[in-house]
């Protein structure tokens, strides 16, 4: 039973560039959430996708955008990268309608901005 | 808005001794609380949750948590710590209406260090 997979594992970009991170949810899950975990901090909710639409959004600027595909996989896009975007980006999946069940997390993509 | 607080940045305990990692919460309505663990260079692994029912919740790897409504706390416990329990522990609360979609608000994390 494949868990949540994320790619790439590491990424180095420079300020002003754009980046795309990818996530495949756990088998059987249809909802994908993205979190940003800065060094020494807890994860912060970016947004959530279900049925290819953004359902909830945290306090992140429009530079952060996403997409969900028909196979439930998802992408996180960040434009005009800033030094402060350096973080571990975590993808979590769940099954819609099961709000009391835990989200399953991938191992993350570590993004470094130079 | 819902929030959780983890008052300790680090907890040190000797192997074989009991451990407690503290979490307090602030919510409107009934709290839905979770504990996750993060090992180096890994994502978060679910340990246990409190939704309703018994105040003592049992989870993975011998961990348990005690929900205390009067003290608005949800402390993580284990009777006998292992060196392999050394990791970063996060308390989280579900935010938003019960629409079936889960958005988590995390604490700042507590680093547990178990010495041999």
XYZ file of C-alpha atoms in Angstrom:
230
model
C 0.000 0.000 0.000
C 1.860 3.071 -1.271
C 1.895 5.988 1.103
C 2.162 9.643 0.185
C 5.040 10.281 -2.191
C 6.601 13.632 -2.940
C 9.140 14.765 -5.516
C 11.762 15.992 -5.650
C 13.250 15.421 -2.191
C 15.532 18.434 -2.411
C 15.560 21.518 -4.581
C 17.778 24.578 -4.788
C 16.525 27.734 -6.469
C 17.480 31.403 -6.594
C 15.368 34.410 -5.715
C 12.800 35.325 -8.330
C 12.606 31.867 -9.851
C 9.546 29.645 -9.954
C 9.237 26.110 -8.573
C 6.820 23.187 -8.884
C 6.554 20.458 -6.259
C 4.640 17.242 -6.793
C 2.631 14.903 -4.586
C 0.885 11.576 -5.048
C -1.631 10.784 -2.313
C -1.946 7.549 -0.417
C -3.904 4.921 -2.302
C -7.611 5.435 -1.705
C -7.313 9.088 -0.716
C -8.828 11.882 -2.780
C -7.910 15.053 -0.876
C -4.486 16.663 -0.803
C -3.269 19.362 1.587
C 0.000 21.266 1.457
C 1.928 22.582 4.449
C 5.041 24.717 4.802
C 7.424 23.892 7.647
C 10.083 26.534 8.227
C 13.169 25.553 10.188
C 12.347 25.136 13.871
C 8.631 25.682 13.337
C 5.508 23.593 13.106
C 3.882 23.000 9.725
C 1.591 25.764 8.461
C -1.382 25.054 6.223
C -1.095 26.445 2.698
C -4.161 25.038 0.915
C -6.217 21.943 0.234
C -7.507 20.383 -2.982
C -10.478 18.132 -3.596
C -12.164 17.315 -6.888
C -9.550 19.444 -8.637
C -10.603 22.582 -6.781
C -9.018 24.564 -3.967
C -11.282 24.015 -0.962
C -9.478 25.808 1.846
C -6.583 28.229 1.940
C -4.288 29.404 4.687
C -2.638 32.782 5.065
C -0.282 32.555 2.089
C 0.097 35.041 -0.785
C -1.112 34.421 -4.311
C 2.440 33.500 -5.317
C 1.502 30.104 -3.923
C -0.837 28.204 -6.204
C -1.778 24.630 -6.767
C -3.448 22.112 -8.928
C -5.032 18.709 -8.550
C -5.252 16.206 -11.369
C -7.996 13.648 -12.101
C -5.842 10.914 -10.540
C -5.826 12.959 -7.290
C -2.147 13.863 -7.499
C -1.281 17.471 -6.872
C 1.266 20.179 -7.598
C 2.315 23.160 -5.558
C 3.668 26.110 -7.523
C 5.518 29.039 -6.026
C 6.348 32.084 -8.161
C 8.836 34.892 -7.570
C 10.684 32.960 -4.898
C 11.882 34.802 -1.804
C 14.556 33.809 0.664
C 11.784 33.296 3.213
C 10.263 30.547 1.079
C 13.091 28.241 2.138
C 11.364 25.447 4.027
C 10.254 21.836 4.046
C 7.049 21.510 2.038
C 4.835 18.681 3.193
C 1.983 17.078 1.349
C -0.759 15.288 3.280
C -3.602 13.202 1.951
C -6.953 12.147 3.352
C -10.338 10.877 2.265
C -13.092 13.475 1.928
C -15.876 13.089 4.453
C -13.545 11.640 7.061
C -12.604 14.813 8.868
C -11.909 12.905 12.063
C -9.360 10.596 10.481
C -5.666 11.524 10.505
C -3.970 12.986 7.493
C -1.099 10.959 6.067
C 2.064 12.900 5.329
C 4.829 12.440 2.800
C 8.503 12.955 3.610
C 8.465 16.411 2.081
C 10.466 18.461 -0.376
C 13.196 20.590 1.108
C 13.394 23.846 -0.845
C 16.417 26.087 -0.438
C 16.461 29.582 -1.903
C 19.840 31.196 -2.540
C -9.323 30.438 15.574
C -8.154 27.164 17.014
C -4.637 26.925 18.399
C -2.342 24.672 20.385
C 0.683 25.525 22.472
C 3.661 23.366 23.337
C 5.394 25.122 26.223
C 8.621 23.100 26.147
C 11.124 23.326 23.315
C 12.915 20.219 24.562
C 12.267 17.397 27.001
C 15.101 15.246 28.313
C 14.458 11.848 29.864
C 16.524 8.774 30.644
C 15.728 5.499 28.918
C 13.256 3.439 30.916
C 11.755 6.448 32.666
C 8.259 7.760 31.952
C 7.962 10.700 29.595
C 5.448 13.510 29.187
C 5.273 16.023 26.360
C 2.869 18.860 27.096
C 0.218 20.451 24.909
C -2.534 22.913 25.716
C -5.288 23.943 23.357
C -7.607 26.850 22.699
C -10.707 26.049 20.677
C -14.281 27.093 20.205
C -16.497 24.079 20.367
C -15.324 20.506 20.749
C -11.621 19.942 20.169
C -10.272 17.421 17.694
C -6.676 16.858 18.761
C -3.792 14.929 17.258
C -0.193 14.027 18.035
C 2.377 13.502 15.296
C 6.072 12.574 15.449
C 8.779 13.674 13.028
C 12.115 11.913 12.665
C 15.060 13.673 10.980
C 14.541 14.303 7.270
C 11.141 12.630 7.362
C 7.528 13.679 7.229
C 5.051 13.498 10.084
C 3.832 10.176 11.415
C 0.463 9.957 13.144
C 0.564 8.754 16.765
C -2.929 9.221 18.155
C -6.046 11.378 18.173
C -8.798 12.529 20.491
C -12.228 13.107 18.994
C -14.621 12.175 21.762
C -15.042 9.526 24.402
C -12.463 8.273 26.846
C -10.056 10.876 28.147
C -7.135 8.443 27.904
C -6.279 7.735 24.298
C -3.916 4.948 23.297
C -1.841 5.200 20.167
C 1.091 3.806 18.244
C 4.449 2.667 19.663
C 3.170 2.543 23.248
C 2.230 6.215 23.405
C -0.918 7.499 25.048
C -2.396 10.910 25.693
C -4.619 12.295 28.396
C -7.340 14.755 27.449
C -8.222 17.156 30.265
C -11.067 19.511 29.465
C -10.825 21.591 32.639
C -7.130 22.260 32.061
C -7.503 22.409 28.249
C -4.577 20.040 27.934
C -3.700 17.028 25.823
C -0.380 15.738 27.138
C 1.472 12.914 25.409
C 2.799 10.178 27.680
C 4.722 6.934 27.588
C 5.408 4.729 30.641
C 8.936 3.741 29.632
C 10.979 5.797 27.155
C 13.247 4.287 24.509
C 16.279 5.906 22.914
C 14.510 5.402 19.581
C 11.699 7.698 20.794
C 14.063 10.658 20.375
C 12.385 12.852 17.759
C 10.325 16.003 17.260
C 6.743 15.815 18.505
C 3.890 17.997 17.299
C 0.483 18.558 18.806
C -2.230 19.654 16.358
C -5.872 20.674 16.381
C -8.379 20.485 13.576
C -9.481 23.931 12.448
C -12.613 24.861 10.590
C -16.134 23.483 10.428
C -16.858 19.800 10.362
C -17.289 19.646 6.610
C -15.355 16.459 6.298
C -12.237 18.327 5.250
C -9.427 18.477 7.707
C -7.136 21.465 8.146
C -4.616 21.112 10.934
C -3.080 23.817 13.108
C 0.191 22.677 14.637
C 2.136 23.676 17.699
C 5.773 24.685 17.471
C 6.997 21.228 18.377
C 8.873 19.663 21.291
C 12.151 17.882 20.825
C 12.347 14.724 22.917
C 15.803 13.483 23.782
C 16.054 10.084 25.466
C 19.468 9.294 26.872
C 20.774 5.729 27.287
